[in-house]
mmCIF file of C-alpha atoms in Angstrom:
data_model
loop_
_atom_site.group_PDB
_atom_site.id
_atom_site.type_symbol
_atom_site.label_atom_id
_atom_site.label_comp_id
_atom_site.label_asym_id
_atom_site.label_seq_id
_atom_site.Cartn_x
_atom_site.Cartn_y
_atom_site.Cartn_z
ATOM 1 C CA MET A 1 104.049 -0.366 67.093
ATOM 2 C CA ALA A 2 104.633 1.138 70.559
ATOM 3 C CA LYS A 3 101.636 1.608 72.833
ATOM 4 C CA ASN A 4 100.560 5.123 73.673
ATOM 5 C CA HIS A 5 101.271 5.560 77.404
ATOM 6 C CA TRP A 6 98.060 7.578 77.908
ATOM 7 C CA HIS A 7 95.793 4.646 76.998
ATOM 8 C CA GLY A 8 95.277 1.128 78.231
ATOM 9 C CA ALA A 9 94.292 -0.722 81.373
ATOM 10 C CA ALA A 10 97.152 0.785 83.365
ATOM 11 C CA ASN A 11 95.496 4.180 83.096
ATOM 12 C CA SER A 12 91.981 3.187 84.129
ATOM 13 C CA LYS A 13 92.456 5.437 87.186
ATOM 14 C CA ARG A 14 93.033 8.348 84.799
ATOM 15 C CA ALA A 15 89.844 7.442 82.904
ATOM 16 C CA THR A 16 87.936 7.392 86.207
ATOM 17 C CA ALA A 17 89.476 10.752 87.126
ATOM 18 C CA TYR A 18 88.320 12.245 83.795
ATOM 19 C CA LYS A 19 84.838 10.880 84.455
ATOM 20 C CA TYR A 20 84.681 12.914 87.683
ATOM 21 C CA GLY A 21 86.191 16.085 86.185
ATOM 22 C CA TYR A 22 89.833 15.641 87.206
ATOM 23 C CA LYS A 23 92.878 15.417 84.964
ATOM 24 C CA SER A 24 94.711 12.652 86.823
ATOM 25 C CA GLY A 25 94.243 9.811 89.238
ATOM 26 C CA LEU A 26 96.353 11.708 91.779
ATOM 27 C CA GLU A 27 94.020 14.725 91.631
ATOM 28 C CA LEU A 28 91.059 12.372 92.130
ATOM 29 C CA SER A 29 92.768 10.713 95.137
ATOM 30 C CA VAL A 30 93.560 14.062 96.773
ATOM 31 C CA SER A 31 90.008 15.314 96.151
ATOM 32 C CA GLU A 32 88.632 12.185 97.840
ATOM 33 C CA GLN A 33 90.932 12.854 100.806
ATOM 34 C CA ILE A 34 89.605 16.432 101.077
ATOM 35 C CA LYS A 35 85.979 15.233 100.815
ATOM 36 C CA ASN A 36 86.588 13.030 103.859
ATOM 37 C CA THR A 37 87.670 16.025 105.973
ATOM 38 C CA GLU A 38 85.944 19.087 107.349
ATOM 39 C CA TYR A 39 87.656 21.271 104.740
ATOM 40 C CA PRO A 40 85.936 22.653 101.639
ATOM 41 C CA LEU A 41 86.888 21.152 98.283
ATOM 42 C CA ASN A 42 87.926 23.965 95.944
ATOM 43 C CA TYR A 43 89.225 22.333 92.774
ATOM 44 C CA GLU A 44 90.631 24.681 90.122
ATOM 45 C CA THR A 45 88.556 27.617 91.378
ATOM 46 C CA GLU A 46 91.297 30.235 91.177
ATOM 47 C CA THR A 47 93.304 31.502 88.224
ATOM 48 C CA LEU A 48 96.596 33.290 88.809
ATOM 49 C CA HIS A 49 98.121 35.567 86.212
ATOM 50 C CA TYR A 50 101.817 35.425 85.539
ATOM 51 C CA ILE A 51 104.185 36.843 82.986
ATOM 52 C CA VAL A 52 106.376 34.759 80.763
ATOM 53 C CA PRO A 53 108.968 37.022 79.218
ATOM 54 C CA GLU A 54 107.264 38.760 76.293
ATOM 55 C CA ARG A 55 103.791 37.323 76.941
ATOM 56 C CA LYS A 56 101.107 37.229 79.620
ATOM 57 C CA ALA A 57 99.790 33.848 80.713
ATOM 58 C CA LYS A 58 97.448 32.240 83.268
ATOM 59 C CA TYR A 59 97.879 29.347 85.677
ATOM 60 C CA THR A 60 95.069 27.523 87.471
ATOM 61 C CA PRO A 61 96.215 25.684 90.619
ATOM 62 C CA ASP A 62 94.561 22.332 91.335
ATOM 63 C CA PHE A 63 93.263 23.058 94.848
ATOM 64 C CA VAL A 64 92.764 26.274 96.839
ATOM 65 C CA PHE A 65 92.403 26.672 100.611
ATOM 66 C CA THR A 66 91.763 29.812 102.641
ATOM 67 C CA LYS A 67 94.203 29.986 105.529
ATOM 68 C CA LEU A 68 93.241 31.071 109.045
ATOM 69 C CA ASP A 69 94.768 34.510 108.415
ATOM 70 C CA GLY A 70 92.657 34.997 105.267
ATOM 71 C CA SER A 71 95.476 34.391 102.784
ATOM 72 C CA LEU A 72 95.306 31.574 100.241
ATOM 73 C CA MET A 73 97.186 28.287 100.010
ATOM 74 C CA TYR A 74 97.438 26.695 96.576
ATOM 75 C CA ILE A 75 98.042 22.961 96.206
ATOM 76 C CA GLU A 76 99.334 21.521 92.945
ATOM 77 C CA THR A 77 99.435 17.756 92.399
ATOM 78 C CA LYS A 78 102.046 16.320 90.077
ATOM 79 C CA GLY A 79 102.628 12.817 88.820
ATOM 80 C CA ARG A 80 104.890 14.040 86.005
ATOM 81 C CA TRP A 81 106.508 17.453 86.417
ATOM 82 C CA THR A 82 107.587 18.301 82.882
ATOM 83 C CA SER A 83 110.108 20.973 81.948
ATOM 84 C CA THR A 84 107.202 23.109 80.683
ATOM 85 C CA ASP A 85 105.420 22.744 84.035
ATOM 86 C CA ARG A 86 108.599 23.572 85.969
ATOM 87 C CA LEU A 87 109.226 26.693 83.889
ATOM 88 C CA LYS A 88 105.598 27.768 84.316
ATOM 89 C CA MET A 89 105.873 27.340 88.107
ATOM 90 C CA LYS A 90 109.082 29.385 88.138
ATOM 91 C CA HIS A 91 107.332 32.234 86.268
ATOM 92 C CA VAL A 92 104.236 32.029 88.518
ATOM 93 C CA LEU A 93 106.413 32.369 91.634
ATOM 94 C CA GLN A 94 108.389 35.273 90.133
ATOM 95 C CA SER A 95 105.181 37.058 89.101
ATOM 96 C CA ASN A 96 103.430 36.505 92.467
ATOM 97 C CA PRO A 97 105.983 37.140 95.251
ATOM 98 C CA GLY A 98 104.981 35.739 98.624
ATOM 99 C CA ILE A 99 102.416 33.321 97.194
ATOM 100 C CA ASP A 100 101.937 30.041 99.079
ATOM 101 C CA ILE A 101 102.054 27.232 96.497
ATOM 102 C CA ARG A 102 102.657 23.697 97.719
ATOM 103 C CA MET A 103 103.214 20.508 95.753
ATOM 104 C CA VAL A 104 101.909 16.977 96.311
ATOM 105 C CA PHE A 105 104.181 14.700 94.289
ATOM 106 C CA GLN A 106 103.382 11.162 93.302
ATOM 107 C CA ALA A 107 107.130 10.390 93.125
ATOM 108 C CA PRO A 108 109.297 13.188 94.598
ATOM 109 C CA THR A 109 112.548 11.292 93.967
ATOM 110 C CA GLN A 110 111.808 11.054 90.218
ATOM 111 C CA LYS A 111 114.582 12.657 88.143
ATOM 112 C CA ILE A 112 113.543 15.691 86.097
ATOM 113 C CA SER A 113 115.110 14.000 83.042
ATOM 114 C CA LYS A 114 117.120 10.907 82.199
ATOM 115 C CA ALA A 115 120.303 12.966 81.917
ATOM 116 C CA SER A 116 119.840 14.899 85.196
ATOM 117 C CA LYS A 117 120.644 14.047 88.795
ATOM 118 C CA THR A 118 118.077 16.627 89.953
ATOM 119 C CA THR A 119 114.861 15.194 91.376
ATOM 120 C CA TYR A 120 111.419 16.777 91.582
ATOM 121 C CA GLU A 121 111.984 17.482 95.281
ATOM 122 C CA ASP A 122 115.400 19.044 94.546
ATOM 123 C CA TYR A 123 113.786 21.399 92.039
ATOM 124 C CA ALA A 124 110.930 22.251 94.425
ATOM 125 C CA LYS A 125 113.498 23.142 97.103
ATOM 126 C CA LYS A 126 115.368 25.298 94.586
ATOM 127 C CA LEU A 127 112.158 27.233 93.883
ATOM 128 C CA GLY A 128 111.321 27.470 97.612
ATOM 129 C CA ILE A 129 108.164 25.371 97.301
ATOM 130 C CA LYS A 130 106.910 23.247 100.196
ATOM 131 C CA TYR A 131 106.237 19.732 98.957
ATOM 132 C CA ILE A 132 105.194 16.266 100.092
ATOM 133 C CA GLY A 133 105.542 12.902 98.416
ATOM 134 C CA LYS A 134 102.832 10.985 100.236
ATOM 135 C CA LYS A 135 100.132 11.362 97.543
ATOM 136 C CA THR A 136 97.961 13.124 100.128
ATOM 137 C CA ILE A 137 97.878 16.583 101.675
ATOM 138 C CA PRO A 138 99.512 16.423 105.122
ATOM 139 C CA GLU A 139 97.324 17.251 108.112
ATOM 140 C CA GLU A 140 99.808 19.934 109.238
ATOM 141 C CA TRP A 141 99.011 21.843 106.025
ATOM 142 C CA LEU A 142 95.259 21.451 106.472
ATOM 143 C CA VAL A 143 95.226 22.759 110.058
ATOM 144 C CA GLU A 144 96.554 26.064 108.686
ATOM 145 C CA CYS A 145 93.238 26.479 106.832
ATOM 146 C CA ILE A 146 89.653 27.341 107.671
ATOM 147 C CA LYS A 147 87.073 24.579 107.625
ATOM 148 C CA THR A 148 83.733 24.676 105.858
ATOM 149 C CA GLY A 149 81.547 27.320 107.495
ATOM 150 C CA GLU A 150 84.408 29.033 109.330
ATOM 151 C CA GLU A 151 85.585 32.564 108.676
ATOM 152 C CA PRO A 152 89.231 33.663 108.553
ATOM 153 C CA ALA A 153 90.577 35.766 111.398
ATOM 154 C CA VAL A 154 90.550 39.481 110.659
ATOM 155 C CA ILE A 155 94.066 40.838 110.388
ATOM 156 C CA LYS A 156 94.438 44.137 112.244
ATOM 157 C CA LYS A 157 96.396 46.769 110.378
ATOM 158 C CA PHE A 158 97.971 49.760 112.097
ATOM 159 C CA PHE A 159 98.828 52.829 110.048
#
């Protein structure tokens, strides 16, 4: 009988992640990185609405940062980026034009399927998503955001 890939010693990091309220070891690793910075840790605090043809749906990004200009940056971590997840992301982007969603991939050169030559990073590029494959949020993304206790700059509007 084949072993279930969600169980076993190889996934003890996942079990630890669940213990601390995260869904994956990668989410736990990124949260630890954020905790060791001056930036606030906002894990799954926002819910974005999006429309799948013929039905309304919701998507909750993994991490949320407030940028210096007051807009939001959403960070999604992905070990496996399934076809369902890719379709959901496509609908989220279509339903929320101009949104800043970025991906932290565990393996950006992973093929989206055995039969495809397209990688996770290829698909992210196709959708116009900024991504990284270092398993951590790059510092150049973080410096775009306010730190704990800071306030975003007020954007002046002229009518």
